[in-house]
Amino acid sequence: MTHLLDDETINPFEIAQKAADQIRKLSGVGTHHIALTLGSGWAKAADLIGETVSEIPATEVIGFSKPALAGHVGSIRSIKLPNGKFALVIGARTHFYENHGVRAVVHSVRTAAKAGAKVMVLTNGAGGIKPKWAGGAAVLISDHINLTASSPLEGANFIDLTDLYSARLRAIAKTVDSSLDEGVYVQFRGPHYETPAEVQMAKIMGGDIVGMSTALEAIAARESGMEILGMSLITNLAAGIQKTPLSHAEVIEAGQQAEARISKLLAEIVDKI
């Protein structure tokens, strides 16, 4: 099925504005100050950061579609934080491998920006290249390598990506847990897992984490003027580092086992931002 945002005659920022206006109307919240995209293993953070004032099925908001991936929820939540500000929690991530186009992938980020968010928290479940991360480590993203051969930017739009993943926000995260490690995230297109040779290529290029999301969203968030915090849950070691075959069931299981711990961690970080 052709996605609404595939139509090149449509301005994706106008659709994002319409989506943000719908969220304001449906939630009753005028401005969302921070936005979070919660990937595999991170969903329970939404229950811990504050009081949910509204939960909207994503399909009721223009430009959003039902998540194709098991383990993801298809809703958009408005949450009142203890400091009185509001968070927009996006549980409807569109992945690049769904073939809806890059505009659809970054629609949630652009919508969050139009809803007023100045900080974008991007989380994911991913494969780790460093063996010490076995067992469900939470890792801060310090930078990324985009191997999708695509970009959400259109035309001669030259956006600086220096310090894309905010050093300030990473420092805040480390005040919550000083043991948090950092790594470079490598986004592949997917949906197949990376081969051992591709993982070694990523390692040689400077990558520490491999996955199928986040980098394109981060670029769009920077374009929209947002400050970005990225975090990965290492659900498994990457192919060739881990000697057993990879499976999505393993990713889901690892996320479930780590969910309470990492969600509490993320909630404490959000409280300090």
mmCIF file of C-alpha atoms in Angstrom:
data_model
loop_
_atom_site.group_PDB
_atom_site.id
_atom_site.type_symbol
_atom_site.label_atom_id
_atom_site.label_comp_id
_atom_site.label_asym_id
_atom_site.label_seq_id
_atom_site.Cartn_x
_atom_site.Cartn_y
_atom_site.Cartn_z
ATOM 1 C CA MET A 1 0.000 0.000 0.000
ATOM 2 C CA THR A 2 1.322 3.426 -0.959
ATOM 3 C CA HIS A 3 2.019 5.624 2.048
ATOM 4 C CA LEU A 4 0.578 9.131 2.176
ATOM 5 C CA LEU A 5 4.059 10.639 2.468
ATOM 6 C CA ASP A 6 5.289 8.848 -0.669
ATOM 7 C CA ASP A 7 3.476 11.500 -2.715
ATOM 8 C CA GLU A 8 6.196 13.972 -3.707
ATOM 9 C CA THR A 9 3.629 16.733 -4.219
ATOM 10 C CA ILE A 10 2.943 16.671 -0.462
ATOM 11 C CA ASN A 11 5.042 18.773 1.895
ATOM 12 C CA PRO A 12 6.091 16.439 4.741
ATOM 13 C CA PHE A 13 6.408 19.347 7.181
ATOM 14 C CA GLU A 14 2.817 20.396 6.499
ATOM 15 C CA ILE A 15 1.678 16.829 7.262
ATOM 16 C CA ALA A 16 3.754 16.902 10.446
ATOM 17 C CA GLN A 17 2.077 20.175 11.435
ATOM 18 C CA LYS A 18 -1.368 18.666 10.802
ATOM 19 C CA ALA A 19 -0.397 15.619 12.889
ATOM 20 C CA ALA A 20 0.818 17.837 15.737
ATOM 21 C CA ASP A 21 -2.424 19.841 15.603
ATOM 22 C CA GLN A 22 -4.431 16.605 15.786
ATOM 23 C CA ILE A 23 -2.401 15.459 18.793
ATOM 24 C CA ARG A 24 -3.045 18.801 20.521
ATOM 25 C CA LYS A 25 -6.766 18.449 19.896
ATOM 26 C CA LEU A 26 -7.029 14.787 20.884
ATOM 27 C CA SER A 27 -4.761 15.038 23.937
ATOM 28 C CA GLY A 28 -5.784 18.465 25.198
ATOM 29 C CA VAL A 29 -2.083 19.315 25.613
ATOM 30 C CA GLY A 30 -0.948 22.509 23.909
ATOM 31 C CA THR A 31 2.816 21.953 24.015
ATOM 32 C CA HIS A 32 4.923 18.829 24.459
ATOM 33 C CA HIS A 33 8.379 19.785 25.693
ATOM 34 C CA ILE A 34 10.202 16.483 25.187
ATOM 35 C CA ALA A 35 9.529 13.503 22.920
ATOM 36 C CA LEU A 36 10.565 9.870 23.263
ATOM 37 C CA THR A 37 10.567 7.068 20.717
ATOM 38 C CA LEU A 38 10.642 3.848 22.713
ATOM 39 C CA GLY A 39 12.164 0.891 20.885
ATOM 40 C CA SER A 40 12.405 -2.781 21.840
ATOM 41 C CA GLY A 41 12.760 -3.161 25.604
ATOM 42 C CA TRP A 42 12.115 0.477 26.494
ATOM 43 C CA ALA A 43 8.301 0.672 26.490
ATOM 44 C CA LYS A 44 7.718 0.570 30.253
ATOM 45 C CA ALA A 45 9.550 3.882 30.655
ATOM 46 C CA ALA A 46 6.297 5.522 29.543
ATOM 47 C CA ASP A 47 4.636 4.242 32.717
ATOM 48 C CA LEU A 48 7.396 5.604 34.944
ATOM 49 C CA ILE A 49 8.117 9.123 33.739
ATOM 50 C CA GLY A 50 4.850 10.696 34.834
ATOM 51 C CA GLU A 51 1.064 10.686 34.627
ATOM 52 C CA THR A 52 -0.528 9.670 31.334
ATOM 53 C CA VAL A 53 -3.154 12.253 30.415
ATOM 54 C CA SER A 54 -3.987 10.912 26.973
ATOM 55 C CA GLU A 55 -3.309 7.837 24.838
ATOM 56 C CA ILE A 56 -4.115 8.046 21.140
ATOM 57 C CA PRO A 57 -4.093 5.156 18.636
ATOM 58 C CA ALA A 58 -1.421 6.172 16.154
ATOM 59 C CA THR A 59 -3.658 5.345 13.213
ATOM 60 C CA GLU A 60 -5.950 8.223 14.254
ATOM 61 C CA VAL A 61 -3.165 10.719 13.505
ATOM 62 C CA ILE A 62 -2.324 11.682 9.936
ATOM 63 C CA GLY A 63 0.874 10.165 8.538
ATOM 64 C CA PHE A 64 1.151 7.377 11.126
ATOM 65 C CA SER A 65 0.564 3.703 10.445
ATOM 66 C CA LYS A 66 0.332 0.585 12.584
ATOM 67 C CA PRO A 67 3.807 -0.704 13.580
ATOM 68 C CA ALA A 68 4.856 -3.713 11.532
ATOM 69 C CA LEU A 69 7.080 -5.101 14.286
ATOM 70 C CA ALA A 70 5.999 -7.333 17.150
ATOM 71 C CA GLY A 71 7.084 -5.817 20.442
ATOM 72 C CA HIS A 72 6.175 -2.265 19.445
ATOM 73 C CA VAL A 73 2.991 -0.533 20.538
ATOM 74 C CA GLY A 74 0.941 1.542 18.135
ATOM 75 C CA SER A 75 -0.003 4.489 20.324
ATOM 76 C CA ILE A 76 0.966 8.085 21.037
ATOM 77 C CA ARG A 77 0.854 9.125 24.694
ATOM 78 C CA SER A 78 0.851 12.514 26.355
ATOM 79 C CA ILE A 79 2.432 12.325 29.798
ATOM 80 C CA LYS A 80 2.590 15.033 32.443
ATOM 81 C CA LEU A 81 6.035 15.038 34.027
ATOM 82 C CA PRO A 82 6.645 15.774 37.723
ATOM 83 C CA ASN A 83 8.022 19.211 36.755
ATOM 84 C CA GLY A 84 4.698 20.130 35.109
ATOM 85 C CA LYS A 85 5.975 19.836 31.541
ATOM 86 C CA PHE A 86 4.636 17.316 29.034
ATOM 87 C CA ALA A 87 6.289 14.416 27.203
ATOM 88 C CA LEU A 88 5.112 12.960 23.909
ATOM 89 C CA VAL A 89 5.796 9.218 23.852
ATOM 90 C CA ILE A 90 5.765 7.706 20.375
ATOM 91 C CA GLY A 91 5.094 3.990 20.248
ATOM 92 C CA ALA A 92 4.534 3.917 16.503
ATOM 93 C CA ARG A 93 7.949 3.772 14.854
ATOM 94 C CA THR A 94 8.129 3.196 11.102
ATOM 95 C CA HIS A 95 11.278 1.350 10.054
ATOM 96 C CA PHE A 96 13.065 1.989 6.768
ATOM 97 C CA TYR A 97 12.763 -1.689 5.807
ATOM 98 C CA GLU A 98 8.968 -1.369 5.697
ATOM 99 C CA ASN A 99 9.433 0.402 2.333
ATOM 100 C CA HIS A 100 7.148 3.340 3.130
ATOM 101 C CA GLY A 101 9.954 5.760 2.282
ATOM 102 C CA VAL A 102 12.246 7.843 4.453
ATOM 103 C CA ARG A 103 9.624 10.571 4.969
ATOM 104 C CA ALA A 104 7.425 8.058 6.793
ATOM 105 C CA VAL A 105 10.398 6.930 8.894
ATOM 106 C CA VAL A 106 10.998 10.429 10.246
ATOM 107 C CA HIS A 107 7.378 11.623 10.370
ATOM 108 C CA SER A 108 7.137 10.963 14.111
ATOM 109 C CA VAL A 109 10.206 13.099 14.802
ATOM 110 C CA ARG A 110 8.951 15.963 12.662
ATOM 111 C CA THR A 111 5.553 15.718 14.336
ATOM 112 C CA ALA A 112 7.208 15.873 17.762
ATOM 113 C CA ALA A 113 9.078 19.018 16.734
ATOM 114 C CA LYS A 114 5.855 20.629 15.487
ATOM 115 C CA ALA A 115 4.233 19.667 18.814
ATOM 116 C CA GLY A 116 6.828 21.821 20.562
ATOM 117 C CA ALA A 117 9.455 19.285 21.654
ATOM 118 C CA LYS A 118 12.989 20.634 21.965
ATOM 119 C CA VAL A 119 14.528 17.311 23.083
ATOM 120 C CA MET A 120 14.180 14.028 21.170
ATOM 121 C CA VAL A 121 15.014 10.793 22.972
ATOM 122 C CA LEU A 122 15.600 7.939 20.522
ATOM 123 C CA THR A 123 15.909 4.402 21.887
ATOM 124 C CA ASN A 124 16.297 1.024 20.232
ATOM 125 C CA GLY A 125 17.154 -2.603 20.695
ATOM 126 C CA ALA A 126 20.353 -3.428 18.835
ATOM 127 C CA GLY A 127 23.271 -5.796 18.370
ATOM 128 C CA GLY A 128 26.524 -5.152 20.182
ATOM 129 C CA ILE A 129 29.979 -5.524 18.696
ATOM 130 C CA LYS A 130 31.784 -5.335 22.045
ATOM 131 C CA PRO A 131 31.584 -8.700 23.885
ATOM 132 C CA LYS A 132 31.449 -6.948 27.263
ATOM 133 C CA TRP A 133 27.927 -5.739 26.400
ATOM 134 C CA ALA A 134 26.454 -9.258 26.478
ATOM 135 C CA GLY A 135 23.540 -9.549 28.861
ATOM 136 C CA GLY A 136 21.407 -6.507 28.084
ATOM 137 C CA ALA A 137 23.654 -3.472 28.527
ATOM 138 C CA ALA A 138 22.204 0.012 28.046
ATOM 139 C CA VAL A 139 24.588 2.091 25.938
ATOM 140 C CA LEU A 140 24.570 5.798 25.109
ATOM 141 C CA ILE A 141 24.901 6.602 21.410
ATOM 142 C CA SER A 142 27.796 9.003 20.882
ATOM 143 C CA ASP A 143 27.626 9.142 17.072
ATOM 144 C CA HIS A 144 26.342 7.138 14.133
ATOM 145 C CA ILE A 145 27.231 5.747 10.729
ATOM 146 C CA ASN A 146 24.322 5.760 8.277
ATOM 147 C CA LEU A 147 24.536 2.793 5.897
ATOM 148 C CA THR A 148 20.992 3.069 4.548
ATOM 149 C CA ALA A 149 22.141 5.000 1.467
ATOM 150 C CA SER A 150 19.374 7.494 2.213
ATOM 151 C CA SER A 151 18.696 10.735 4.071
ATOM 152 C CA PRO A 152 15.545 12.490 5.266
ATOM 153 C CA LEU A 153 16.944 15.781 3.981
ATOM 154 C CA GLU A 154 15.668 16.933 0.606
ATOM 155 C CA GLY A 155 17.254 19.331 -1.848
ATOM 156 C CA ALA A 156 20.351 21.416 -1.160
ATOM 157 C CA ASN A 157 19.800 21.256 2.575
ATOM 158 C CA PHE A 158 23.200 21.049 4.232
ATOM 159 C CA ILE A 159 22.711 20.248 7.922
ATOM 160 C CA ASP A 160 25.693 20.011 10.274
ATOM 161 C CA LEU A 161 25.788 16.744 12.214
ATOM 162 C CA THR A 162 28.656 17.587 14.565
ATOM 163 C CA ASP A 163 27.661 16.574 18.110
ATOM 164 C CA LEU A 164 24.443 15.126 16.709
ATOM 165 C CA TYR A 165 23.956 13.122 19.899
ATOM 166 C CA SER A 166 24.121 15.782 22.577
ATOM 167 C CA ALA A 167 27.152 15.710 24.862
ATOM 168 C CA ARG A 168 25.106 17.682 27.397
ATOM 169 C CA LEU A 169 22.372 15.062 27.511
ATOM 170 C CA ARG A 170 24.873 12.204 27.683
ATOM 171 C CA ALA A 171 26.495 13.931 30.657
ATOM 172 C CA ILE A 172 23.089 14.185 32.352
ATOM 173 C CA ALA A 173 22.541 10.466 31.752
ATOM 174 C CA LYS A 174 25.856 9.698 33.419
ATOM 175 C CA THR A 175 24.821 11.611 36.525
ATOM 176 C CA VAL A 176 22.089 8.980 36.873
ATOM 177 C CA ASP A 177 24.395 6.033 36.122
ATOM 178 C CA SER A 178 28.108 6.793 35.942
ATOM 179 C CA SER A 179 28.804 3.301 34.578
ATOM 180 C CA LEU A 180 26.937 3.954 31.296
ATOM 181 C CA ASP A 181 29.137 3.167 28.304
ATOM 182 C CA GLU A 182 29.044 4.940 24.932
ATOM 183 C CA GLY A 183 29.252 3.675 21.392
ATOM 184 C CA VAL A 184 28.846 4.511 17.700
ATOM 185 C CA TYR A 185 25.572 3.223 16.247
ATOM 186 C CA VAL A 186 25.545 1.840 12.703
ATOM 187 C CA GLN A 187 22.190 1.800 10.933
ATOM 188 C CA PHE A 188 21.775 -0.868 8.288
ATOM 189 C CA ARG A 189 18.699 -1.025 6.097
ATOM 190 C CA GLY A 190 17.420 -4.436 7.257
ATOM 191 C CA PRO A 191 15.178 -6.313 7.741
ATOM 192 C CA HIS A 192 17.721 -9.129 7.565
ATOM 193 C CA TYR A 193 20.331 -9.229 10.289
ATOM 194 C CA GLU A 194 23.855 -8.256 9.356
ATOM 195 C CA THR A 195 26.321 -10.902 8.162
ATOM 196 C CA PRO A 196 29.445 -11.515 10.235
ATOM 197 C CA ALA A 197 31.450 -9.819 7.461
ATOM 198 C CA GLU A 198 29.205 -6.751 7.584
ATOM 199 C CA VAL A 199 29.606 -6.592 11.351
ATOM 200 C CA GLN A 200 33.385 -6.679 10.938
ATOM 201 C CA MET A 201 33.100 -3.921 8.317
ATOM 202 C CA ALA A 202 31.099 -1.835 10.783
ATOM 203 C CA LYS A 203 33.727 -2.470 13.454
ATOM 204 C CA ILE A 204 36.578 -1.431 11.147
ATOM 205 C CA MET A 205 34.643 1.736 10.245
ATOM 206 C CA GLY A 206 34.401 2.637 13.931
ATOM 207 C CA GLY A 207 31.012 1.171 14.813
ATOM 208 C CA ASP A 208 30.133 -0.444 18.136
ATOM 209 C CA ILE A 209 26.380 -1.082 17.759
ATOM 210 C CA VAL A 210 24.396 -2.352 14.764
ATOM 211 C CA GLY A 211 20.685 -1.882 14.164
ATOM 212 C CA MET A 212 17.918 -0.863 11.777
ATOM 213 C CA SER A 213 16.615 2.469 13.127
ATOM 214 C CA THR A 214 17.547 5.758 14.805
ATOM 215 C CA ALA A 215 20.148 7.350 12.500
ATOM 216 C CA LEU A 216 17.640 8.693 9.960
ATOM 217 C CA GLU A 217 15.407 9.920 12.796
ATOM 218 C CA ALA A 218 18.342 11.676 14.461
ATOM 219 C CA ILE A 219 19.188 13.518 11.243
ATOM 220 C CA ALA A 220 15.591 14.714 10.930
ATOM 221 C CA ALA A 221 15.577 15.762 14.575
ATOM 222 C CA ARG A 222 18.701 17.883 14.034
ATOM 223 C CA GLU A 223 17.121 19.421 10.933
ATOM 224 C CA SER A 224 14.143 20.414 13.114
ATOM 225 C CA GLY A 225 16.417 22.011 15.708
ATOM 226 C CA MET A 226 16.019 19.390 18.413
ATOM 227 C CA GLU A 227 18.612 18.187 20.927
ATOM 228 C CA ILE A 228 19.046 14.419 20.748
ATOM 229 C CA LEU A 229 19.696 11.695 23.291
ATOM 230 C CA GLY A 230 20.200 8.231 21.816
ATOM 231 C CA MET A 231 20.295 4.986 23.792
ATOM 232 C CA SER A 232 20.570 1.351 22.722
ATOM 233 C CA LEU A 233 19.638 -1.758 24.631
ATOM 234 C CA ILE A 234 22.107 -4.415 23.531
ATOM 235 C CA THR A 235 19.659 -7.294 23.092
ATOM 236 C CA ASN A 236 22.277 -9.596 21.584
ATOM 237 C CA LEU A 237 25.842 -9.620 20.391
ATOM 238 C CA ALA A 238 26.094 -9.046 16.640
ATOM 239 C CA ALA A 239 26.520 -11.816 14.078
ATOM 240 C CA GLY A 240 29.962 -13.390 14.247
ATOM 241 C CA ILE A 241 30.548 -11.881 17.705
ATOM 242 C CA GLN A 242 27.725 -14.062 19.013
ATOM 243 C CA LYS A 243 28.354 -17.616 17.812
ATOM 244 C CA THR A 244 24.727 -18.773 17.768
ATOM 245 C CA PRO A 245 22.178 -17.745 15.098
ATOM 246 C CA LEU A 246 20.259 -14.500 15.667
ATOM 247 C CA SER A 247 16.469 -14.415 16.015
ATOM 248 C CA HIS A 248 13.808 -11.792 16.638
ATOM 249 C CA ALA A 249 12.412 -13.962 19.426
ATOM 250 C CA GLU A 250 15.761 -13.612 21.181
ATOM 251 C CA VAL A 251 15.587 -9.826 20.821
ATOM 252 C CA ILE A 252 12.083 -9.722 22.310
ATOM 253 C CA GLU A 253 13.089 -12.000 25.200
ATOM 254 C CA ALA A 254 16.180 -9.932 25.990
ATOM 255 C CA GLY A 255 14.079 -6.771 25.899
ATOM 256 C CA GLN A 256 11.545 -8.239 28.304
ATOM 257 C CA GLN A 257 14.251 -9.309 30.726
ATOM 258 C CA ALA A 258 15.901 -5.876 30.726
ATOM 259 C CA GLU A 259 12.741 -3.777 30.452
ATOM 260 C CA ALA A 260 12.182 -2.944 34.118
ATOM 261 C CA ARG A 261 15.834 -2.011 34.681
ATOM 262 C CA ILE A 262 16.389 0.133 31.608
ATOM 263 C CA SER A 263 12.953 1.767 31.775
ATOM 264 C CA LYS A 264 13.666 2.906 35.334
ATOM 265 C CA LEU A 265 17.033 4.223 34.159
ATOM 266 C CA LEU A 266 15.471 6.184 31.300
ATOM 267 C CA ALA A 267 12.755 7.602 33.557
ATOM 268 C CA GLU A 268 15.388 8.903 35.978
ATOM 269 C CA ILE A 269 17.310 10.476 33.078
ATOM 270 C CA VAL A 270 14.179 12.182 31.700
ATOM 271 C CA ASP A 271 13.506 13.583 35.173
ATOM 272 C CA LYS A 272 16.848 15.414 35.022
ATOM 273 C CA ILE A 273 16.563 16.802 31.490
#
